[in-house]
Amino acid sequence: MAVPEVKYFSVVIPFNHERTKILLGRKKRGLGEGLWNGFGGKPDTGETMGQCTRRELEEKCGIRAEKVTCVGILYMGDINGPDFHIPVYTTAEYSGQIAETEEMEPKWFDASTEALPYDQMHQEAKLWWPTMLSGKLFIARFLFEGEKVLNHNIQIVDVKALDQHIDEINQLLLGS
């Protein structure tokens, strides 16, 4: 059996300073066009996931994260490949002006599970966002067939376990 191709992405979800609102972006092109999501993308050569997260946030909506915190990792596999490994970060410490870009249209939403536009998000969002919003650290594994979620598991983890996964991803990215 062939080893599936792995693609790495990051995503960051900005909160307002009071953590009562979440900034989402509606994709204007590419994968997930028309859907609301956090801000992120692929790491550049030599970039850690944390560095990628900060750069992508600024590129996608104009704000610069002063601090990002990894709160989870999404391991997404498709029976037809490829696999995606996506660390999930949050931030409430940032500077700059929020702005629409060629790729994303930003908009604030209430930071409650019920207020999010799940019907206009990737379908797995409704499965992992409540865990993230509850403040628990997590590792979520999804198996897809195209757009259909065939199976999923969300494991609550401690910071040490989460850091270990991030370190492994960064080592793979940096070739060390």
JSON list of C-alpha atoms in Angstrom, two decimals:
[
{"chain": "A", "resi": 1, "resn": "MET", "atom": "CA", "xyz": [0.00, 0.00, 0.00]},
{"chain": "A", "resi": 2, "resn": "ALA", "atom": "CA", "xyz": [1.38, 3.41, -0.96]},
{"chain": "A", "resi": 3, "resn": "VAL", "atom": "CA", "xyz": [2.00, 6.04, 1.70]},
{"chain": "A", "resi": 4, "resn": "PRO", "atom": "CA", "xyz": [-0.41, 8.93, 1.10]},
{"chain": "A", "resi": 5, "resn": "GLU", "atom": "CA", "xyz": [0.93, 12.35, 0.21]},
{"chain": "A", "resi": 6, "resn": "VAL", "atom": "CA", "xyz": [0.81, 14.76, 3.17]},
{"chain": "A", "resi": 7, "resn": "LYS", "atom": "CA", "xyz": [0.10, 18.45, 2.76]},
{"chain": "A", "resi": 8, "resn": "TYR", "atom": "CA", "xyz": [0.69, 20.90, 5.60]},
{"chain": "A", "resi": 9, "resn": "PHE", "atom": "CA", "xyz": [-1.44, 23.95, 6.31]},
{"chain": "A", "resi": 10, "resn": "SER", "atom": "CA", "xyz": [-2.04, 26.16, 9.31]},
{"chain": "A", "resi": 11, "resn": "VAL", "atom": "CA", "xyz": [-5.14, 27.99, 10.46]},
{"chain": "A", "resi": 12, "resn": "VAL", "atom": "CA", "xyz": [-5.53, 30.77, 13.01]},
{"chain": "A", "resi": 13, "resn": "ILE", "atom": "CA", "xyz": [-8.77, 31.96, 14.56]},
{"chain": "A", "resi": 14, "resn": "PRO", "atom": "CA", "xyz": [-8.61, 35.54, 15.88]},
{"chain": "A", "resi": 15, "resn": "PHE", "atom": "CA", "xyz": [-10.77, 36.51, 18.83]},
{"chain": "A", "resi": 16, "resn": "ASN", "atom": "CA", "xyz": [-11.49, 40.07, 19.90]},
{"chain": "A", "resi": 17, "resn": "HIS", "atom": "CA", "xyz": [-9.60, 41.13, 23.03]},
{"chain": "A", "resi": 18, "resn": "GLU", "atom": "CA", "xyz": [-12.58, 40.23, 25.28]},
{"chain": "A", "resi": 19, "resn": "ARG", "atom": "CA", "xyz": [-12.85, 36.82, 23.53]},
{"chain": "A", "resi": 20, "resn": "THR", "atom": "CA", "xyz": [-16.57, 37.38, 22.85]},
{"chain": "A", "resi": 21, "resn": "LYS", "atom": "CA", "xyz": [-16.25, 37.52, 19.05]},
{"chain": "A", "resi": 22, "resn": "ILE", "atom": "CA", "xyz": [-14.42, 35.46, 16.42]},
{"chain": "A", "resi": 23, "resn": "LEU", "atom": "CA", "xyz": [-13.06, 36.84, 13.17]},
{"chain": "A", "resi": 24, "resn": "LEU", "atom": "CA", "xyz": [-13.75, 34.52, 10.24]},
{"chain": "A", "resi": 25, "resn": "GLY", "atom": "CA", "xyz": [-12.97, 35.01, 6.58]},
{"chain": "A", "resi": 26, "resn": "ARG", "atom": "CA", "xyz": [-15.10, 33.99, 3.64]},
{"chain": "A", "resi": 27, "resn": "LYS", "atom": "CA", "xyz": [-12.88, 32.46, 0.95]},
{"chain": "A", "resi": 28, "resn": "LYS", "atom": "CA", "xyz": [-13.15, 34.31, -2.33]},
{"chain": "A", "resi": 29, "resn": "ARG", "atom": "CA", "xyz": [-11.21, 31.76, -4.40]},
{"chain": "A", "resi": 30, "resn": "GLY", "atom": "CA", "xyz": [-9.53, 28.35, -4.26]},
{"chain": "A", "resi": 31, "resn": "LEU", "atom": "CA", "xyz": [-10.22, 25.47, -1.88]},
{"chain": "A", "resi": 32, "resn": "GLY", "atom": "CA", "xyz": [-13.29, 26.30, 0.20]},
{"chain": "A", "resi": 33, "resn": "GLU", "atom": "CA", "xyz": [-14.43, 29.18, -2.00]},
{"chain": "A", "resi": 34, "resn": "GLY", "atom": "CA", "xyz": [-17.57, 30.80, -0.53]},
{"chain": "A", "resi": 35, "resn": "LEU", "atom": "CA", "xyz": [-17.08, 29.18, 2.90]},
{"chain": "A", "resi": 36, "resn": "TRP", "atom": "CA", "xyz": [-16.29, 30.86, 6.24]},
{"chain": "A", "resi": 37, "resn": "ASN", "atom": "CA", "xyz": [-13.09, 29.71, 7.92]},
{"chain": "A", "resi": 38, "resn": "GLY", "atom": "CA", "xyz": [-10.15, 30.82, 10.01]},
{"chain": "A", "resi": 39, "resn": "PHE", "atom": "CA", "xyz": [-7.15, 32.35, 8.24]},
{"chain": "A", "resi": 40, "resn": "GLY", "atom": "CA", "xyz": [-4.24, 30.25, 7.09]},
{"chain": "A", "resi": 41, "resn": "GLY", "atom": "CA", "xyz": [-2.39, 28.51, 4.34]},
{"chain": "A", "resi": 42, "resn": "LYS", "atom": "CA", "xyz": [0.73, 26.60, 3.39]},
{"chain": "A", "resi": 43, "resn": "PRO", "atom": "CA", "xyz": [4.10, 27.15, 5.04]},
{"chain": "A", "resi": 44, "resn": "ASP", "atom": "CA", "xyz": [6.88, 28.62, 2.94]},
{"chain": "A", "resi": 45, "resn": "THR", "atom": "CA", "xyz": [10.20, 26.77, 2.71]},
{"chain": "A", "resi": 46, "resn": "GLY", "atom": "CA", "xyz": [12.07, 27.05, 6.02]},
{"chain": "A", "resi": 47, "resn": "GLU", "atom": "CA", "xyz": [9.04, 28.31, 7.92]},
{"chain": "A", "resi": 48, "resn": "THR", "atom": "CA", "xyz": [7.65, 26.76, 11.12]},
{"chain": "A", "resi": 49, "resn": "MET", "atom": "CA", "xyz": [3.90, 26.40, 11.51]},
{"chain": "A", "resi": 50, "resn": "GLY", "atom": "CA", "xyz": [3.83, 29.30, 14.00]},
{"chain": "A", "resi": 51, "resn": "GLN", "atom": "CA", "xyz": [5.66, 31.55, 11.54]},
{"chain": "A", "resi": 52, "resn": "CYS", "atom": "CA", "xyz": [3.34, 30.44, 8.74]},
{"chain": "A", "resi": 53, "resn": "THR", "atom": "CA", "xyz": [0.31, 31.24, 10.87]},
{"chain": "A", "resi": 54, "resn": "ARG", "atom": "CA", "xyz": [1.44, 34.79, 11.61]},
{"chain": "A", "resi": 55, "resn": "ARG", "atom": "CA", "xyz": [2.37, 35.49, 7.96]},
{"chain": "A", "resi": 56, "resn": "GLU", "atom": "CA", "xyz": [-0.87, 34.06, 6.58]},
{"chain": "A", "resi": 57, "resn": "LEU", "atom": "CA", "xyz": [-3.01, 36.05, 9.02]},
{"chain": "A", "resi": 58, "resn": "GLU", "atom": "CA", "xyz": [-1.39, 39.28, 7.90]},
{"chain": "A", "resi": 59, "resn": "GLU", "atom": "CA", "xyz": [-1.64, 38.36, 4.21]},
{"chain": "A", "resi": 60, "resn": "LYS", "atom": "CA", "xyz": [-5.28, 37.25, 4.45]},
{"chain": "A", "resi": 61, "resn": "CYS", "atom": "CA", "xyz": [-6.78, 40.05, 6.59]},
{"chain": "A", "resi": 62, "resn": "GLY", "atom": "CA", "xyz": [-4.14, 42.67, 7.40]},
{"chain": "A", "resi": 63, "resn": "ILE", "atom": "CA", "xyz": [-3.55, 42.05, 11.11]},
{"chain": "A", "resi": 64, "resn": "ARG", "atom": "CA", "xyz": [-0.29, 41.01, 12.72]},
{"chain": "A", "resi": 65, "resn": "ALA", "atom": "CA", "xyz": [-0.51, 38.47, 15.55]},
{"chain": "A", "resi": 66, "resn": "GLU", "atom": "CA", "xyz": [1.65, 39.37, 18.54]},
{"chain": "A", "resi": 67, "resn": "LYS", "atom": "CA", "xyz": [1.08, 35.93, 20.05]},
{"chain": "A", "resi": 68, "resn": "VAL", "atom": "CA", "xyz": [-0.50, 32.73, 18.71]},
{"chain": "A", "resi": 69, "resn": "THR", "atom": "CA", "xyz": [-1.41, 29.69, 20.76]},
{"chain": "A", "resi": 70, "resn": "CYS", "atom": "CA", "xyz": [-1.76, 26.22, 19.31]},
{"chain": "A", "resi": 71, "resn": "VAL", "atom": "CA", "xyz": [-5.02, 24.72, 20.55]},
{"chain": "A", "resi": 72, "resn": "GLY", "atom": "CA", "xyz": [-5.35, 21.67, 18.32]},
{"chain": "A", "resi": 73, "resn": "ILE", "atom": "CA", "xyz": [-4.32, 19.72, 15.28]},
{"chain": "A", "resi": 74, "resn": "LEU", "atom": "CA", "xyz": [-6.53, 18.43, 12.48]},
{"chain": "A", "resi": 75, "resn": "TYR", "atom": "CA", "xyz": [-5.32, 15.25, 10.80]},
{"chain": "A", "resi": 76, "resn": "MET", "atom": "CA", "xyz": [-7.48, 14.83, 7.71]},
{"chain": "A", "resi": 77, "resn": "GLY", "atom": "CA", "xyz": [-7.19, 11.87, 5.42]},
{"chain": "A", "resi": 78, "resn": "ASP", "atom": "CA", "xyz": [-9.06, 11.08, 2.24]},
{"chain": "A", "resi": 79, "resn": "ILE", "atom": "CA", "xyz": [-9.41, 7.52, 1.00]},
{"chain": "A", "resi": 80, "resn": "ASN", "atom": "CA", "xyz": [-8.36, 8.90, -2.39]},
{"chain": "A", "resi": 81, "resn": "GLY", "atom": "CA", "xyz": [-5.52, 11.04, -0.88]},
{"chain": "A", "resi": 82, "resn": "PRO", "atom": "CA", "xyz": [-3.88, 13.37, -0.05]},
{"chain": "A", "resi": 83, "resn": "ASP", "atom": "CA", "xyz": [-3.73, 13.77, 3.74]},
{"chain": "A", "resi": 84, "resn": "PHE", "atom": "CA", "xyz": [-3.73, 17.19, 5.41]},
{"chain": "A", "resi": 85, "resn": "HIS", "atom": "CA", "xyz": [-2.07, 18.04, 8.72]},
{"chain": "A", "resi": 86, "resn": "ILE", "atom": "CA", "xyz": [-3.36, 21.36, 10.04]},
{"chain": "A", "resi": 87, "resn": "PRO", "atom": "CA", "xyz": [-2.35, 22.90, 13.37]},
{"chain": "A", "resi": 88, "resn": "VAL", "atom": "CA", "xyz": [-5.08, 25.19, 14.73]},
{"chain": "A", "resi": 89, "resn": "TYR", "atom": "CA", "xyz": [-4.02, 28.40, 16.45]},
{"chain": "A", "resi": 90, "resn": "THR", "atom": "CA", "xyz": [-5.91, 31.17, 18.20]},
{"chain": "A", "resi": 91, "resn": "THR", "atom": "CA", "xyz": [-4.95, 34.74, 18.96]},
{"chain": "A", "resi": 92, "resn": "ALA", "atom": "CA", "xyz": [-6.45, 37.68, 20.81]},
{"chain": "A", "resi": 93, "resn": "GLU", "atom": "CA", "xyz": [-3.24, 39.72, 20.67]},
{"chain": "A", "resi": 94, "resn": "TYR", "atom": "CA", "xyz": [-2.75, 41.47, 17.35]},
{"chain": "A", "resi": 95, "resn": "SER", "atom": "CA", "xyz": [-2.25, 44.87, 15.76]},
{"chain": "A", "resi": 96, "resn": "GLY", "atom": "CA", "xyz": [-3.15, 46.48, 12.47]},
{"chain": "A", "resi": 97, "resn": "GLN", "atom": "CA", "xyz": [-6.35, 47.17, 10.58]},
{"chain": "A", "resi": 98, "resn": "ILE", "atom": "CA", "xyz": [-8.62, 44.31, 9.55]},
{"chain": "A", "resi": 99, "resn": "ALA", "atom": "CA", "xyz": [-9.04, 44.51, 5.79]},
{"chain": "A", "resi": 100, "resn": "GLU", "atom": "CA", "xyz": [-10.63, 42.53, 2.98]},
{"chain": "A", "resi": 101, "resn": "THR", "atom": "CA", "xyz": [-8.07, 41.03, 0.62]},
{"chain": "A", "resi": 102, "resn": "GLU", "atom": "CA", "xyz": [-8.17, 39.31, -2.77]},
{"chain": "A", "resi": 103, "resn": "GLU", "atom": "CA", "xyz": [-8.58, 35.97, -0.97]},
{"chain": "A", "resi": 104, "resn": "MET", "atom": "CA", "xyz": [-10.71, 36.64, 2.11]},
{"chain": "A", "resi": 105, "resn": "GLU", "atom": "CA", "xyz": [-13.64, 38.77, 3.28]},
{"chain": "A", "resi": 106, "resn": "PRO", "atom": "CA", "xyz": [-13.34, 39.11, 7.09]},
{"chain": "A", "resi": 107, "resn": "LYS", "atom": "CA", "xyz": [-16.37, 39.36, 9.39]},
{"chain": "A", "resi": 108, "resn": "TRP", "atom": "CA", "xyz": [-16.90, 39.17, 13.17]},
{"chain": "A", "resi": 109, "resn": "PHE", "atom": "CA", "xyz": [-19.20, 36.49, 14.62]},
{"chain": "A", "resi": 110, "resn": "ASP", "atom": "CA", "xyz": [-20.31, 35.94, 18.22]},
{"chain": "A", "resi": 111, "resn": "ALA", "atom": "CA", "xyz": [-17.96, 33.47, 19.90]},
{"chain": "A", "resi": 112, "resn": "SER", "atom": "CA", "xyz": [-20.62, 30.93, 20.79]},
{"chain": "A", "resi": 113, "resn": "THR", "atom": "CA", "xyz": [-21.07, 27.55, 19.22]},
{"chain": "A", "resi": 114, "resn": "GLU", "atom": "CA", "xyz": [-24.67, 28.38, 18.28]},
{"chain": "A", "resi": 115, "resn": "ALA", "atom": "CA", "xyz": [-23.80, 31.67, 16.52]},
{"chain": "A", "resi": 116, "resn": "LEU", "atom": "CA", "xyz": [-21.33, 30.30, 13.98]},
{"chain": "A", "resi": 117, "resn": "PRO", "atom": "CA", "xyz": [-22.41, 29.81, 10.35]},
{"chain": "A", "resi": 118, "resn": "TYR", "atom": "CA", "xyz": [-21.75, 26.04, 10.28]},
{"chain": "A", "resi": 119, "resn": "ASP", "atom": "CA", "xyz": [-23.97, 25.64, 7.22]},
{"chain": "A", "resi": 120, "resn": "GLN", "atom": "CA", "xyz": [-21.49, 27.89, 5.38]},
{"chain": "A", "resi": 121, "resn": "MET", "atom": "CA", "xyz": [-18.29, 26.28, 6.72]},
{"chain": "A", "resi": 122, "resn": "HIS", "atom": "CA", "xyz": [-16.40, 23.10, 5.90]},
{"chain": "A", "resi": 123, "resn": "GLN", "atom": "CA", "xyz": [-18.61, 20.25, 7.09]},
{"chain": "A", "resi": 124, "resn": "GLU", "atom": "CA", "xyz": [-16.16, 18.97, 9.73]},
{"chain": "A", "resi": 125, "resn": "ALA", "atom": "CA", "xyz": [-16.12, 22.40, 11.45]},
{"chain": "A", "resi": 126, "resn": "LYS", "atom": "CA", "xyz": [-19.27, 21.61, 13.42]},
{"chain": "A", "resi": 127, "resn": "LEU", "atom": "CA", "xyz": [-17.46, 18.55, 14.81]},
{"chain": "A", "resi": 128, "resn": "TRP", "atom": "CA", "xyz": [-14.27, 20.22, 16.13]},
{"chain": "A", "resi": 129, "resn": "TRP", "atom": "CA", "xyz": [-15.14, 23.89, 16.69]},
{"chain": "A", "resi": 130, "resn": "PRO", "atom": "CA", "xyz": [-17.20, 23.21, 19.86]},
{"chain": "A", "resi": 131, "resn": "THR", "atom": "CA", "xyz": [-14.15, 21.50, 21.41]},
{"chain": "A", "resi": 132, "resn": "MET", "atom": "CA", "xyz": [-11.93, 24.42, 20.46]},
{"chain": "A", "resi": 133, "resn": "LEU", "atom": "CA", "xyz": [-14.44, 26.95, 21.78]},
{"chain": "A", "resi": 134, "resn": "SER", "atom": "CA", "xyz": [-14.71, 25.06, 25.09]},
{"chain": "A", "resi": 135, "resn": "GLY", "atom": "CA", "xyz": [-11.03, 25.84, 25.72]},
{"chain": "A", "resi": 136, "resn": "LYS", "atom": "CA", "xyz": [-9.88, 22.23, 25.52]},
{"chain": "A", "resi": 137, "resn": "LEU", "atom": "CA", "xyz": [-6.74, 21.25, 23.61]},
{"chain": "A", "resi": 138, "resn": "PHE", "atom": "CA", "xyz": [-7.41, 18.55, 21.03]},
{"chain": "A", "resi": 139, "resn": "ILE", "atom": "CA", "xyz": [-6.21, 16.31, 18.27]},
{"chain": "A", "resi": 140, "resn": "ALA", "atom": "CA", "xyz": [-8.93, 15.59, 15.72]},
{"chain": "A", "resi": 141, "resn": "ARG", "atom": "CA", "xyz": [-8.69, 12.87, 13.09]},
{"chain": "A", "resi": 142, "resn": "PHE", "atom": "CA", "xyz": [-11.02, 12.75, 10.11]},
{"chain": "A", "resi": 143, "resn": "LEU", "atom": "CA", "xyz": [-11.39, 10.26, 7.28]},
{"chain": "A", "resi": 144, "resn": "PHE", "atom": "CA", "xyz": [-13.08, 11.60, 4.16]},
{"chain": "A", "resi": 145, "resn": "GLU", "atom": "CA", "xyz": [-14.31, 10.31, 0.87]},
{"chain": "A", "resi": 146, "resn": "GLY", "atom": "CA", "xyz": [-14.31, 13.51, -1.14]},
{"chain": "A", "resi": 147, "resn": "GLU", "atom": "CA", "xyz": [-16.42, 15.97, 0.87]},
{"chain": "A", "resi": 148, "resn": "LYS", "atom": "CA", "xyz": [-18.09, 13.27, 2.99]},
{"chain": "A", "resi": 149, "resn": "VAL", "atom": "CA", "xyz": [-16.81, 12.60, 6.53]},
{"chain": "A", "resi": 150, "resn": "LEU", "atom": "CA", "xyz": [-16.67, 8.81, 6.89]},
{"chain": "A", "resi": 151, "resn": "ASN", "atom": "CA", "xyz": [-15.21, 8.70, 10.39]},
{"chain": "A", "resi": 152, "resn": "HIS", "atom": "CA", "xyz": [-13.80, 11.06, 13.00]},
{"chain": "A", "resi": 153, "resn": "ASN", "atom": "CA", "xyz": [-12.29, 11.06, 16.45]},
{"chain": "A", "resi": 154, "resn": "ILE", "atom": "CA", "xyz": [-11.53, 14.01, 18.70]},
{"chain": "A", "resi": 155, "resn": "GLN", "atom": "CA", "xyz": [-9.09, 13.38, 21.53]},
{"chain": "A", "resi": 156, "resn": "ILE", "atom": "CA", "xyz": [-8.64, 15.86, 24.38]},
{"chain": "A", "resi": 157, "resn": "VAL", "atom": "CA", "xyz": [-4.91, 16.23, 25.08]},
{"chain": "A", "resi": 158, "resn": "ASP", "atom": "CA", "xyz": [-2.59, 18.15, 27.37]},
{"chain": "A", "resi": 159, "resn": "VAL", "atom": "CA", "xyz": [-0.19, 20.86, 26.23]},
{"chain": "A", "resi": 160, "resn": "LYS", "atom": "CA", "xyz": [2.78, 18.46, 26.31]},
{"chain": "A", "resi": 161, "resn": "ALA", "atom": "CA", "xyz": [1.13, 16.05, 23.84]},
{"chain": "A", "resi": 162, "resn": "LEU", "atom": "CA", "xyz": [0.07, 18.89, 21.57]},
{"chain": "A", "resi": 163, "resn": "ASP", "atom": "CA", "xyz": [3.58, 20.41, 21.63]},
{"chain": "A", "resi": 164, "resn": "GLN", "atom": "CA", "xyz": [5.05, 17.02, 20.69]},
{"chain": "A", "resi": 165, "resn": "HIS", "atom": "CA", "xyz": [2.86, 16.85, 17.57]},
{"chain": "A", "resi": 166, "resn": "ILE", "atom": "CA", "xyz": [3.76, 20.43, 16.59]},
{"chain": "A", "resi": 167, "resn": "ASP", "atom": "CA", "xyz": [7.47, 19.70, 17.11]},
{"chain": "A", "resi": 168, "resn": "GLU", "atom": "CA", "xyz": [7.20, 16.64, 14.84]},
{"chain": "A", "resi": 169, "resn": "ILE", "atom": "CA", "xyz": [5.46, 18.66, 12.12]},
{"chain": "A", "resi": 170, "resn": "ASN", "atom": "CA", "xyz": [8.04, 21.46, 12.36]},
{"chain": "A", "resi": 171, "resn": "GLN", "atom": "CA", "xyz": [10.90, 18.94, 12.17]},
{"chain": "A", "resi": 172, "resn": "LEU", "atom": "CA", "xyz": [9.41, 17.46, 9.01]},
{"chain": "A", "resi": 173, "resn": "LEU", "atom": "CA", "xyz": [8.98, 20.92, 7.49]},
{"chain": "A", "resi": 174, "resn": "LEU", "atom": "CA", "xyz": [12.47, 22.06, 8.41]},
{"chain": "A", "resi": 175, "resn": "GLY", "atom": "CA", "xyz": [14.11, 18.76, 7.44]},
{"chain": "A", "resi": 176, "resn": "SER", "atom": "CA", "xyz": [15.76, 18.21, 10.80]}
]
